[in-house]
Structures are given as structure tokens and as C-alpha cells.
mmCIF file of C-alpha atoms and ligand atoms in Angstrom:
data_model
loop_
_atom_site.group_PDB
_atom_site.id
_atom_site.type_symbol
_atom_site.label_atom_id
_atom_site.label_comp_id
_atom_site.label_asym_id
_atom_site.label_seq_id
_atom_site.Cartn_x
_atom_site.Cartn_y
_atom_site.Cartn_z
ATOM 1 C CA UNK A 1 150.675 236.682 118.119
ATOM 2 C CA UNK A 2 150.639 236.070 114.719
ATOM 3 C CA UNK A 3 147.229 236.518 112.475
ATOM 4 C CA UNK A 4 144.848 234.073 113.017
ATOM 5 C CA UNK A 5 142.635 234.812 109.746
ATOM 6 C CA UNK A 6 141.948 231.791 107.382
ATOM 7 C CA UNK A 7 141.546 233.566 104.531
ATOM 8 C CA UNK A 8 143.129 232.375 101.406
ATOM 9 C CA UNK A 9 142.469 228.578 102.034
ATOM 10 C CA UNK A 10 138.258 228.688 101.434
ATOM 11 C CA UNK A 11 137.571 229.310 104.961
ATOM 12 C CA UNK A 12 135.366 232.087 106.226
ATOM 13 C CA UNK A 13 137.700 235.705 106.738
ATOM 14 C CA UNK A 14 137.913 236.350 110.274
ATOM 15 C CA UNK A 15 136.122 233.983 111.686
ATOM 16 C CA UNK A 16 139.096 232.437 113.082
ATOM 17 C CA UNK A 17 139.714 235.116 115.703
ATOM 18 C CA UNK A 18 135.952 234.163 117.135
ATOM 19 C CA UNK A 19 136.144 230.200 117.309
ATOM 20 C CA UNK A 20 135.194 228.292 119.948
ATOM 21 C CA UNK A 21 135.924 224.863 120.971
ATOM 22 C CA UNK A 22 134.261 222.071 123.190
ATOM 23 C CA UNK A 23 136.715 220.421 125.182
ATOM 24 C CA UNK A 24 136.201 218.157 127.479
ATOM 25 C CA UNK A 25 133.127 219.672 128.790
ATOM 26 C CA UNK A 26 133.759 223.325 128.250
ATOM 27 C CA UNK A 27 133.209 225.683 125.469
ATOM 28 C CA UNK A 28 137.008 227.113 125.171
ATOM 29 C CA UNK A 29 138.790 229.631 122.658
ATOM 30 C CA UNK A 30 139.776 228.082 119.859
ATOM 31 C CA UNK A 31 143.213 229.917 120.234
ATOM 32 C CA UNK A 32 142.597 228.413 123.745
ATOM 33 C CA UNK A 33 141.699 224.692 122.934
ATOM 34 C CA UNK A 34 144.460 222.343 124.932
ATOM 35 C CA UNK A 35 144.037 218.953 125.399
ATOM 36 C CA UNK A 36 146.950 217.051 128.098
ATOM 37 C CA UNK A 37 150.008 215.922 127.040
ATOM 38 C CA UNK A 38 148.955 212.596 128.561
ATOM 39 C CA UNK A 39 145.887 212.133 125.908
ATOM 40 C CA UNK A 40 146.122 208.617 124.595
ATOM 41 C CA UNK A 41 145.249 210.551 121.170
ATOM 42 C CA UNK A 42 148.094 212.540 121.256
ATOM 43 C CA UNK A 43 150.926 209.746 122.521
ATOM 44 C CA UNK A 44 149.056 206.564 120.462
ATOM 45 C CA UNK A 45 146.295 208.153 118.166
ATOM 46 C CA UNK A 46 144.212 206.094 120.394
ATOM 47 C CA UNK A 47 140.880 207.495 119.620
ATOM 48 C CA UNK A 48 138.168 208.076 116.546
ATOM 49 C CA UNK A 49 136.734 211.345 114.576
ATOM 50 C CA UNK A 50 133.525 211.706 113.092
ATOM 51 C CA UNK A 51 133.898 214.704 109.863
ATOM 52 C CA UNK A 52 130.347 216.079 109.460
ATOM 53 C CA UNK A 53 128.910 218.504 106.598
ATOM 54 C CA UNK A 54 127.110 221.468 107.426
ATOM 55 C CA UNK A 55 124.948 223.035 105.337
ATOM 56 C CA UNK A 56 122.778 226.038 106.070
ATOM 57 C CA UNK A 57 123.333 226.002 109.553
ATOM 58 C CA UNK A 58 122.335 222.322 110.038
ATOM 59 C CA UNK A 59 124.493 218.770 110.653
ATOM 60 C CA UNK A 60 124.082 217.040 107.857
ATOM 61 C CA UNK A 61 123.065 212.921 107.921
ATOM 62 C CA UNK A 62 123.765 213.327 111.718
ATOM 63 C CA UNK A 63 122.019 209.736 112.521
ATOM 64 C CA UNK A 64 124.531 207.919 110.090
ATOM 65 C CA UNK A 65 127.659 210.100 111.438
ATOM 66 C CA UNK A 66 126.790 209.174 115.493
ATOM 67 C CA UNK A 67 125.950 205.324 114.045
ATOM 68 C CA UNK A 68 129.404 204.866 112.508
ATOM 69 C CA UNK A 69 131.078 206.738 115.455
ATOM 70 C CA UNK A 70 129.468 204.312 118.337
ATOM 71 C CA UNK A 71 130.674 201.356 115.586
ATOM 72 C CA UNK A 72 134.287 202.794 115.672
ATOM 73 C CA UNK A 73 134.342 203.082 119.311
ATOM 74 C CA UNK A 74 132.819 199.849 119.467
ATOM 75 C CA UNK A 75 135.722 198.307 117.659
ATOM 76 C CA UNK A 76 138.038 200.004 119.837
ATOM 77 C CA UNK A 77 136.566 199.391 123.381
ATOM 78 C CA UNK A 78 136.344 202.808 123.931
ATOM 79 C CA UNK A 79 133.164 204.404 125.795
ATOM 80 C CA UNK A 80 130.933 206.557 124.534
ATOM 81 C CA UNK A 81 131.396 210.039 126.594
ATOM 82 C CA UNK A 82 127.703 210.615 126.805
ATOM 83 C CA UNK A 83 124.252 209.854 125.720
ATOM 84 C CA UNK A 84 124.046 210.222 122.056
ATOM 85 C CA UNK A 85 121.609 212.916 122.618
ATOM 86 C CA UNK A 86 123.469 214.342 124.601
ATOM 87 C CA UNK A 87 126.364 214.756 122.541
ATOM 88 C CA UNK A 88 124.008 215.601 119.355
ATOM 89 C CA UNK A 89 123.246 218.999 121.600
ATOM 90 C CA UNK A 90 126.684 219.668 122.137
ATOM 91 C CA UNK A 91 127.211 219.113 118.554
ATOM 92 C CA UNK A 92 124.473 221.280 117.455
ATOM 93 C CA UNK A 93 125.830 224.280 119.941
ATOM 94 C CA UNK A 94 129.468 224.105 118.486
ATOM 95 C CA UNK A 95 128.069 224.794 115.680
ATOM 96 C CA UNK A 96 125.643 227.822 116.228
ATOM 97 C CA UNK A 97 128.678 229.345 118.778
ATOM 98 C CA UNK A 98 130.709 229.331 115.572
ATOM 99 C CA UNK A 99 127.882 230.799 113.466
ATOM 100 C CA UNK A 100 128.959 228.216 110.861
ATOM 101 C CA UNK A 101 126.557 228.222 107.620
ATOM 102 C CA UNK A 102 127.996 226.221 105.515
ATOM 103 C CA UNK A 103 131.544 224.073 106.362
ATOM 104 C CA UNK A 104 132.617 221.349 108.423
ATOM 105 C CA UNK A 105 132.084 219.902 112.295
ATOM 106 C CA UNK A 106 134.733 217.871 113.549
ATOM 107 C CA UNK A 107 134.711 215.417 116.592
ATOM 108 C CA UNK A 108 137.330 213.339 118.086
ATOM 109 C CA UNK A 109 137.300 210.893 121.374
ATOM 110 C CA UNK A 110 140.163 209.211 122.568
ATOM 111 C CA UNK A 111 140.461 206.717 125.304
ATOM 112 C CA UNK A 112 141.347 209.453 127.923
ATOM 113 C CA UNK A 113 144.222 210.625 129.619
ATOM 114 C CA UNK A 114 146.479 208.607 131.518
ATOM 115 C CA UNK A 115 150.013 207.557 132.619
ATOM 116 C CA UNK A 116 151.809 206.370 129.431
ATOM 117 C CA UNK A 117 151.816 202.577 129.087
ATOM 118 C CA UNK A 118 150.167 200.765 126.105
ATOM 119 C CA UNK A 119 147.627 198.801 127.290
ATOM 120 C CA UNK A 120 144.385 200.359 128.240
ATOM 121 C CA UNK A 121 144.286 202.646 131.135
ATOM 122 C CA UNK A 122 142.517 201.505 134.306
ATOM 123 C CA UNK A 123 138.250 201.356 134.171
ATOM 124 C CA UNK A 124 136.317 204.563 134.470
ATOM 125 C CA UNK A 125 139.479 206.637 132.704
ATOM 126 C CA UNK A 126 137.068 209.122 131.149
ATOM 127 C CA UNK A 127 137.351 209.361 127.225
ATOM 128 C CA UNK A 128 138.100 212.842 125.823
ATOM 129 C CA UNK A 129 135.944 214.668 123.625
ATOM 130 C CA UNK A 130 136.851 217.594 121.567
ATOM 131 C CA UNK A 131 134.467 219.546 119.101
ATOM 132 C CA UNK A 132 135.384 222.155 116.130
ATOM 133 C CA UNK A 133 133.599 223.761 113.504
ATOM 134 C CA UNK A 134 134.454 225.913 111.025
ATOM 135 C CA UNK A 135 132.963 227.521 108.067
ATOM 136 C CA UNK A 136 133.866 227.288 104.547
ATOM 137 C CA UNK A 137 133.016 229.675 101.132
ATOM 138 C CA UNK A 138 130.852 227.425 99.712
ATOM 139 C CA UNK A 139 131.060 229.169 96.274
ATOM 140 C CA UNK A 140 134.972 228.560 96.146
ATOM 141 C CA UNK A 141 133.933 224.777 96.872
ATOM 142 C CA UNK A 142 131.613 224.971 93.347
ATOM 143 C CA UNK A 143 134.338 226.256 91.622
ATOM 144 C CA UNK A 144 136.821 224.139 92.691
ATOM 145 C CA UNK A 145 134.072 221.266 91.849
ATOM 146 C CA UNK A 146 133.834 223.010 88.403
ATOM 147 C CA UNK A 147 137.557 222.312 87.286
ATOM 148 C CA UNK A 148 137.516 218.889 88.916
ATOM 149 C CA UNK A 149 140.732 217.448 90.777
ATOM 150 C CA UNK A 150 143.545 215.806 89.684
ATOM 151 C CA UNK A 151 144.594 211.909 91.328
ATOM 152 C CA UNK A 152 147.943 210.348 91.451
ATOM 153 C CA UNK A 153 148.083 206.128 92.921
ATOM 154 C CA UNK A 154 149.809 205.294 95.698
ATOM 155 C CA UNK A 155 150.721 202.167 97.194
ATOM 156 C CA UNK A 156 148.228 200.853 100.029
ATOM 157 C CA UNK A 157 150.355 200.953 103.442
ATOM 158 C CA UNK A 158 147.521 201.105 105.867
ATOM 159 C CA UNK A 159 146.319 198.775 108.667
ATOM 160 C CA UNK A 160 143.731 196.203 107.666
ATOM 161 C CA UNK A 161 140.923 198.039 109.676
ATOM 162 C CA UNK A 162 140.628 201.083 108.316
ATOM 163 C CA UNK A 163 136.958 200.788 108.472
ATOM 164 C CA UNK A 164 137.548 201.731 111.911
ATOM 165 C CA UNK A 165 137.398 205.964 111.240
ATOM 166 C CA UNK A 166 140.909 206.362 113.701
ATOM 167 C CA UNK A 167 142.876 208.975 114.229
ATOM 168 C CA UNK A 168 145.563 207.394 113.196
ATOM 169 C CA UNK A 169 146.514 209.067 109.934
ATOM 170 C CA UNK A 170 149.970 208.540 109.280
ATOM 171 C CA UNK A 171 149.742 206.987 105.859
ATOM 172 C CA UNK A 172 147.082 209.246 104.730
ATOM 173 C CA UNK A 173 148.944 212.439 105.694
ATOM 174 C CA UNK A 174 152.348 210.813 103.559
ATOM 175 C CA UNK A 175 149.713 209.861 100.714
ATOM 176 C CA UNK A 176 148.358 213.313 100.369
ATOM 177 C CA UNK A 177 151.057 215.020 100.988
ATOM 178 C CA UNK A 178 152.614 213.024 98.199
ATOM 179 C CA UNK A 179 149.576 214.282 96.422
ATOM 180 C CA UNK A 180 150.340 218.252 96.782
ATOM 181 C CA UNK A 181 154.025 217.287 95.845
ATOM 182 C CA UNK A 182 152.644 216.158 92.267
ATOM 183 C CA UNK A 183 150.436 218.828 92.102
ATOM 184 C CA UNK A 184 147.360 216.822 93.141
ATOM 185 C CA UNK A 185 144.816 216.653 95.160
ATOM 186 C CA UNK A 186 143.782 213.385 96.051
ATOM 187 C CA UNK A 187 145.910 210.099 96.400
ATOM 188 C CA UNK A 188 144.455 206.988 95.596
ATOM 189 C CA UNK A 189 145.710 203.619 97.620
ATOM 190 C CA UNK A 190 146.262 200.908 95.389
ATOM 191 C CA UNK A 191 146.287 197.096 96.876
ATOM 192 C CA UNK A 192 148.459 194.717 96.224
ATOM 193 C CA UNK A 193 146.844 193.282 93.665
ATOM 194 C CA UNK A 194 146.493 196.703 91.715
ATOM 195 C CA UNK A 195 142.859 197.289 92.939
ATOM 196 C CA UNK A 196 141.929 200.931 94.077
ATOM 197 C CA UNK A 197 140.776 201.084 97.538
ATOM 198 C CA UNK A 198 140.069 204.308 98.408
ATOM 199 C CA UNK A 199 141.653 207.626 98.234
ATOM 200 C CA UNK A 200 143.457 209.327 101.355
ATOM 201 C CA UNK A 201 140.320 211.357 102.720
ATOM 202 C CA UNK A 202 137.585 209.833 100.051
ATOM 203 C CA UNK A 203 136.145 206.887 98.348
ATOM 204 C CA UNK A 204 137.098 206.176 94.881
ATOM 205 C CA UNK A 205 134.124 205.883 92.479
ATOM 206 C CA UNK A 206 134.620 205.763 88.665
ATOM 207 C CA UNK A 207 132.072 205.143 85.695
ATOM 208 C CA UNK A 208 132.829 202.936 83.238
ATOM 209 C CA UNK A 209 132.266 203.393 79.174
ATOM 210 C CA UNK A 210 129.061 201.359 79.522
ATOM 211 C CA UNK A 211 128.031 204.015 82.075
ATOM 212 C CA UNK A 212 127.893 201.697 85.095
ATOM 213 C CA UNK A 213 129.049 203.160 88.254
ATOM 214 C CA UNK A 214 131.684 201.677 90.470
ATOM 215 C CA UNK A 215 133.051 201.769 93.954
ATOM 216 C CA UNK A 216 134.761 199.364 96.240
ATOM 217 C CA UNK A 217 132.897 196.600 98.094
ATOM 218 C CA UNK A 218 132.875 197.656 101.977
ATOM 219 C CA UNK A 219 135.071 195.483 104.194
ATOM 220 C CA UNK A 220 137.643 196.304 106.401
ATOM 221 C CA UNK A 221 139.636 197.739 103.184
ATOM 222 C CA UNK A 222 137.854 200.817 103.450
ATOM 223 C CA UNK A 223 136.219 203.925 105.274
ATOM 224 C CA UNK A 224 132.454 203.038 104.934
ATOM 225 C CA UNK A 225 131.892 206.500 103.939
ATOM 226 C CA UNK A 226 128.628 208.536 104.561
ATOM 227 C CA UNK A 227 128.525 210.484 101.409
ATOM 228 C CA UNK A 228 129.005 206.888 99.761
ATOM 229 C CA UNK A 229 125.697 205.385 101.404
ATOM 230 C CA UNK A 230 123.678 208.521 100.800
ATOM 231 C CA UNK A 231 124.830 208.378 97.163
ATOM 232 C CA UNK A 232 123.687 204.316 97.138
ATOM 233 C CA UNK A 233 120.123 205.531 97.863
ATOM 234 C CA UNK A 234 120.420 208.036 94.815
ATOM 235 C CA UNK A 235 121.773 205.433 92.674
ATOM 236 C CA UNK A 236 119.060 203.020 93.316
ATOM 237 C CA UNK A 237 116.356 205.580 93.390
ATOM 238 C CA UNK A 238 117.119 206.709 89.515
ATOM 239 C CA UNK A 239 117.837 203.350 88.538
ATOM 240 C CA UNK A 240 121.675 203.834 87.711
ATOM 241 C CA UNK A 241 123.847 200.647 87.369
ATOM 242 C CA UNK A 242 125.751 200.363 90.708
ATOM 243 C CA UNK A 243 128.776 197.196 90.519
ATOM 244 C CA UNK A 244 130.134 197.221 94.395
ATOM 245 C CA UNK A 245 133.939 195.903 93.301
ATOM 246 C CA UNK A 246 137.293 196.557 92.690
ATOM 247 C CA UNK A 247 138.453 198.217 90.089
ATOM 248 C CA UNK A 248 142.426 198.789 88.969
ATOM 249 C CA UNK A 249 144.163 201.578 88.436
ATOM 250 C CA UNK A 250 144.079 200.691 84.435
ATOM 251 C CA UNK A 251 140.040 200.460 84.618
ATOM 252 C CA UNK A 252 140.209 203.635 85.869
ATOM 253 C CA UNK A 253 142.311 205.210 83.060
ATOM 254 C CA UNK A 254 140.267 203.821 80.818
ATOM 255 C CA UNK A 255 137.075 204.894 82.725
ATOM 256 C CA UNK A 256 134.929 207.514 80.871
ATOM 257 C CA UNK A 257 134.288 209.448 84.488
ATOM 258 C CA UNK A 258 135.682 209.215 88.083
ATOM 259 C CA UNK A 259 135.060 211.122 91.081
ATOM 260 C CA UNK A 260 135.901 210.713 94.615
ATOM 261 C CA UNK A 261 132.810 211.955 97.791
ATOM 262 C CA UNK A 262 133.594 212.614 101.414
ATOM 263 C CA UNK A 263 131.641 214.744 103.645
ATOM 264 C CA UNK A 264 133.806 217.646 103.025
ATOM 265 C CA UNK A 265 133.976 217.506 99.145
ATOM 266 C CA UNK A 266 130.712 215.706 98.688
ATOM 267 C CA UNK A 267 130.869 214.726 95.009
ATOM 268 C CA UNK A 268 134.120 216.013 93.317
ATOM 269 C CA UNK A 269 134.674 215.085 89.875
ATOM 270 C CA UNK A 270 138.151 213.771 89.101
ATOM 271 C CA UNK A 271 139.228 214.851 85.730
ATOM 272 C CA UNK A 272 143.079 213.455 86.139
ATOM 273 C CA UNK A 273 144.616 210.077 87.453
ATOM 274 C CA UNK A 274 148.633 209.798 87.383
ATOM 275 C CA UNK A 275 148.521 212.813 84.335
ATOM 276 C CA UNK A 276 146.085 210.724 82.487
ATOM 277 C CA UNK A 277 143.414 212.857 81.279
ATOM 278 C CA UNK A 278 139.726 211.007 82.483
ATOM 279 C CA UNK A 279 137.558 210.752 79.632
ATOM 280 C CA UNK A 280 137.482 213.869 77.812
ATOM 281 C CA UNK A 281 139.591 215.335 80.851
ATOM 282 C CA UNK A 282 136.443 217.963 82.153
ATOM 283 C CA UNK A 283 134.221 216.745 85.260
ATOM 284 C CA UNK A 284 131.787 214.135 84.152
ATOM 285 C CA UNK A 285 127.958 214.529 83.435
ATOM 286 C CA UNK A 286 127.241 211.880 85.729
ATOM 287 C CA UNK A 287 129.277 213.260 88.542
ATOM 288 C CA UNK A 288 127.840 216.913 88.169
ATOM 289 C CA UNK A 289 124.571 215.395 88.232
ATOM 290 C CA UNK A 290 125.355 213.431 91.481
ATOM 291 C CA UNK A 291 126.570 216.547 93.609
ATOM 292 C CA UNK A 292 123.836 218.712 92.543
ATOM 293 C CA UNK A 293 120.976 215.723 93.643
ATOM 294 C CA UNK A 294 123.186 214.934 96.366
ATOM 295 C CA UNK A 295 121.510 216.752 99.219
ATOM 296 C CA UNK A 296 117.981 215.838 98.129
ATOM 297 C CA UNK A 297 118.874 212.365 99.894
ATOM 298 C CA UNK A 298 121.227 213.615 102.371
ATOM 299 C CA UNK A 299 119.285 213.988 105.961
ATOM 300 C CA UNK A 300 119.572 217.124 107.551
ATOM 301 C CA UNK A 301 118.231 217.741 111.177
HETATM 302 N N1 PLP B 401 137.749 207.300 103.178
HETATM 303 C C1 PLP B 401 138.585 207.916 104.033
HETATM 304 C C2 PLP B 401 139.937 207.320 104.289
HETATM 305 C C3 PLP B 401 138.191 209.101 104.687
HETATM 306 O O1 PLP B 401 139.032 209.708 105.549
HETATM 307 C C4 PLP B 401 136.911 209.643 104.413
HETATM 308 C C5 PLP B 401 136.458 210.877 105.061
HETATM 309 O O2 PLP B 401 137.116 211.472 105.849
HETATM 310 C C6 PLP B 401 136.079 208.977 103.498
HETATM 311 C C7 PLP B 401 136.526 207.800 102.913
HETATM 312 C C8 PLP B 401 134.720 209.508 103.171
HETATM 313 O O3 PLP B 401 133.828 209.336 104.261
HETATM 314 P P1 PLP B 401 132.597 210.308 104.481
HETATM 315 O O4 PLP B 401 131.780 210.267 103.213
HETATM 316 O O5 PLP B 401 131.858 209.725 105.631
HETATM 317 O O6 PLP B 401 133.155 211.666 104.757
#
């Protein structure tokens, strides 16, 4: 078997070899985790995932997380497994069974297993449910914050509902992988019209030279992210200028700051956009600022 130690990629040493799962009702090996080869997630990426901070041993704005997952389901006619509460326990014990401080929980549903054929399966096919967690080194996260990340533009190629948080990835995986390839970290999707929507795993913020702050409108263009809300309430709370728009790739060239947020990054300054230098080409004030209130607004349970 070969090693199963994270180390080298930010994630806790070791704690691979002790991970545990929830699938499907039962706390499983991670090494163990199998879902059938008859999941509608696996043959049509027929489901939705919820990406959740965790921070000192607690979920992070779990209420807004379990809202916008019963939305995506919603949208997809897909039951809800069980009781929200229900599911906020088993949440809760994935976590502590992976003695995760600070990282990431991840949850996926699909619409169940069943004989292949496109349309929905028949009623009462019960959705699948799969929870991981896993810890990250939360001072290689600052540092990596510190240096700020480099962005390259992509063209947009998605569905027109990716406000629906799907599993299906496939331009996101090309777009970031297209990312790495330029030695980036982040792709941004541009529209047709040359407007930024969002980046592969993040929304797209920048601040312009008159210091207002600006992020795409949310429709079905984008991922109405978590971190994105949270960071509204900040916004209005210290009386920053917020303009909900588009903005082109060539505003944000010219922008004095950019940064992207996501649950996972939270506020990570962007200090490079297609080898254009942003602003002075270190993370912003105004970013830095915004990651280090961030959690004063965040609710943790
Ligand atoms: N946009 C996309 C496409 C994403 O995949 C994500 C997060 O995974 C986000 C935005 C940010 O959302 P959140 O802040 O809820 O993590």
C-alpha cells in the first residue's frame, strides 16, 4: 500500500492514516470510503457539495452552508437525506472523529444509486450522502495569504446555473488546471462580453483606485458564495463602498487591489492577473484587513 501521509500539500502529517468517512450511514475508513458504481454522482455528477471552514474545532457559518445546500437540492429535485438537524450532528461528528482543528468539511448528495438511464430514478431511490474532513496547517495558509496568489482569465464555458453548487466540475477542473500550467493559482472565467464572473473555486472581488470594492451581482452567473455574504455584512458594517457589478478583465488590471474568498481560502489577496502585477504587486491593505476581521462576522456553532 503506498503511504497515505498528506504531508507536503498543507494538510495535517499523518492524519491521513486515521480518517474516517460517513457514508451512507456509516462511519467508514477513509482508505475504506466506497460509494457504488451505480451512484448517479459518479455516472452523471448528479448531485451537490456543500465546502465548509473549520476553525478551532467548530463548522463555521453552518446555518448559511445547510441554507444554500437545501436551495441546490431544491433546484435539482433531489431530497434532502435527513432532517437538517440531523445531518448538522453527523456533520459535527465527522468532524470531532477526524480531530480536525482547523481545515475543511466536505459533503456531497447525489440522487442515489440506480440502474443507469438519464432520467430520474424511480420515487423513494434514497439520495447518497458522503462526509469528509480533513485538517489543514493553518500557519502555511497565512503564509501563503502573505505572498498573495497569482490569476490568469479564462474563457467562461460553464452551464448557466452555476448558482446551483453541483458536482459537476468539469470546466473548473480544465480552468484550474490551466491555472497550475501557468504557474497560477486561481483562474478567472471571463463572459462573453469580457466581464469576470468568478474564479474556478472563488469569487472575484477587486478594489478600484477610488477604493470602492467590487464583486459580481448574484444571478445564475455565479456561486453565491458564503465567504462573499459574510464579507457583505463586514462591508456594510465599516461603511466601505460595496458596487455589486461586473467588472472586465481590463478594470481589473487597472484595479489598485483584488482578491478572490471561498470557504477554504477565506480572503486571499491576488497580487497577479495574466502576469500583470496588481497595484504595487504585494497583497492589498484592504484585503489583509478583510481576512483578519473576517471571522468576527463569520458564525461559528
Ligand atoms: N465560486 C465557486 C465556483 C466555488 O466553487 C466556490 C467555493 O467552492 C466559491 C465561489 C466560493 O464559495 P464559498 O465562499 O461558499 O466557499
Amino acid at each position: 500500500m503506498g503511504t497515505l501521509s498528506l504531508q507536503g500539500e498543507g494538510w495535517g502529517e499523518g492524519h491521513a492514516l486515521s480518517r474516517i468517512a460517513y457514508v451512507n450511514g456509516r462511519y467508514v475508513p477513509h482508505r475504506a470510503a466506497c460509494v457504488h458504481v451505480e451512484d448517479r454522482g459518479y455516472q452523471f455528477s448528479d448531485g451537490v457539495y456543500e465546502v465548509c471552514e473549520v476553525r478551532a474545532g467548530r463548522l463555521v457559518d453552518e446555518r448559511r452552508h445547510m441554507d444554500r445546500l437545501e436551495r441546490s437540492l431544491k433546484e435539482l429535485r433531489i431530497a434532502m437525506p435527513m432532517p437538517r438537524n440531523a445531518l448538522g450532528v453527523v456533520l459535527r461528528e465527522t468532524v470531532a472523529r477526524n480531530r480536525v482543528r482547523d481545515g475543511i468539511l466536505y459533503l456531497q448528495i447525489t440522487r442515489g444509486v440506480a440502474r443507469r438511464d438519464h432520467a430520474f430514478p424511480p420515487p423513494g431511490t434514497a439520495p447518497s450522502i458522503v462526509v469528509t474532513a480533513k485538517g489543514y496547517d493553518l500557519d502555511r495558509l497565512e503564509q501563503g495569504a502573505a505572498d498573495g496568489i497569482a490569476v490568469i482569465s479564462v474563457p467562461e464555458n460553464r452551464w448557466p446555473r452555476v448558482d446551483i453548487k453541483s458536482v459537476s466540475l468539469l470546466p473548473n477542473v480544465l480552468a484550474k488546471q490551466a491555472a497550475r500550467d501557468a504557474g497560477a493559482k486561481e483562474a478567472w472565467f471571463v463572459d462573453a462580453a469580457g466581464r469576470v464572473t468568478e474564479g474556478s473555486s472563488t469569487n472575484a472581488w477587486i478594489v478600484t483606485r477610488d477604493g470602492k470594492l467590487v464583486t459580481r451581482q448574484t444571478d445564475h452567473a455565479i456561486l453565491r458564495g458564503i465567504t462573499r455574504t459574510v464579507l457583505l455584512d463586514l462591508l456594510k458594517d465599516q461603511g466601505l463602498r460595496l458596487e455589486e457589478r461586473p467588472f472586465s478583465v481590463e478594470e481589473a488590471y487597472a484595479a489598485r487591489e483584488a482578491f478572490v474568498t471561498s470557504a477554504s481560502q477565506i480572503v486571499m489577496p491576488v497580487v497577479q492577473i495574466d502576469g500583470r502585477p496588481v497595484g504595487n504587486g504585494a497583497p492589498g491593505l484592504l484585503a489583509s484587513a478583510l481576512r483578519r476581521d473576517f471571522h468576527k462576522y463569520a458564525e461559528s456553532a
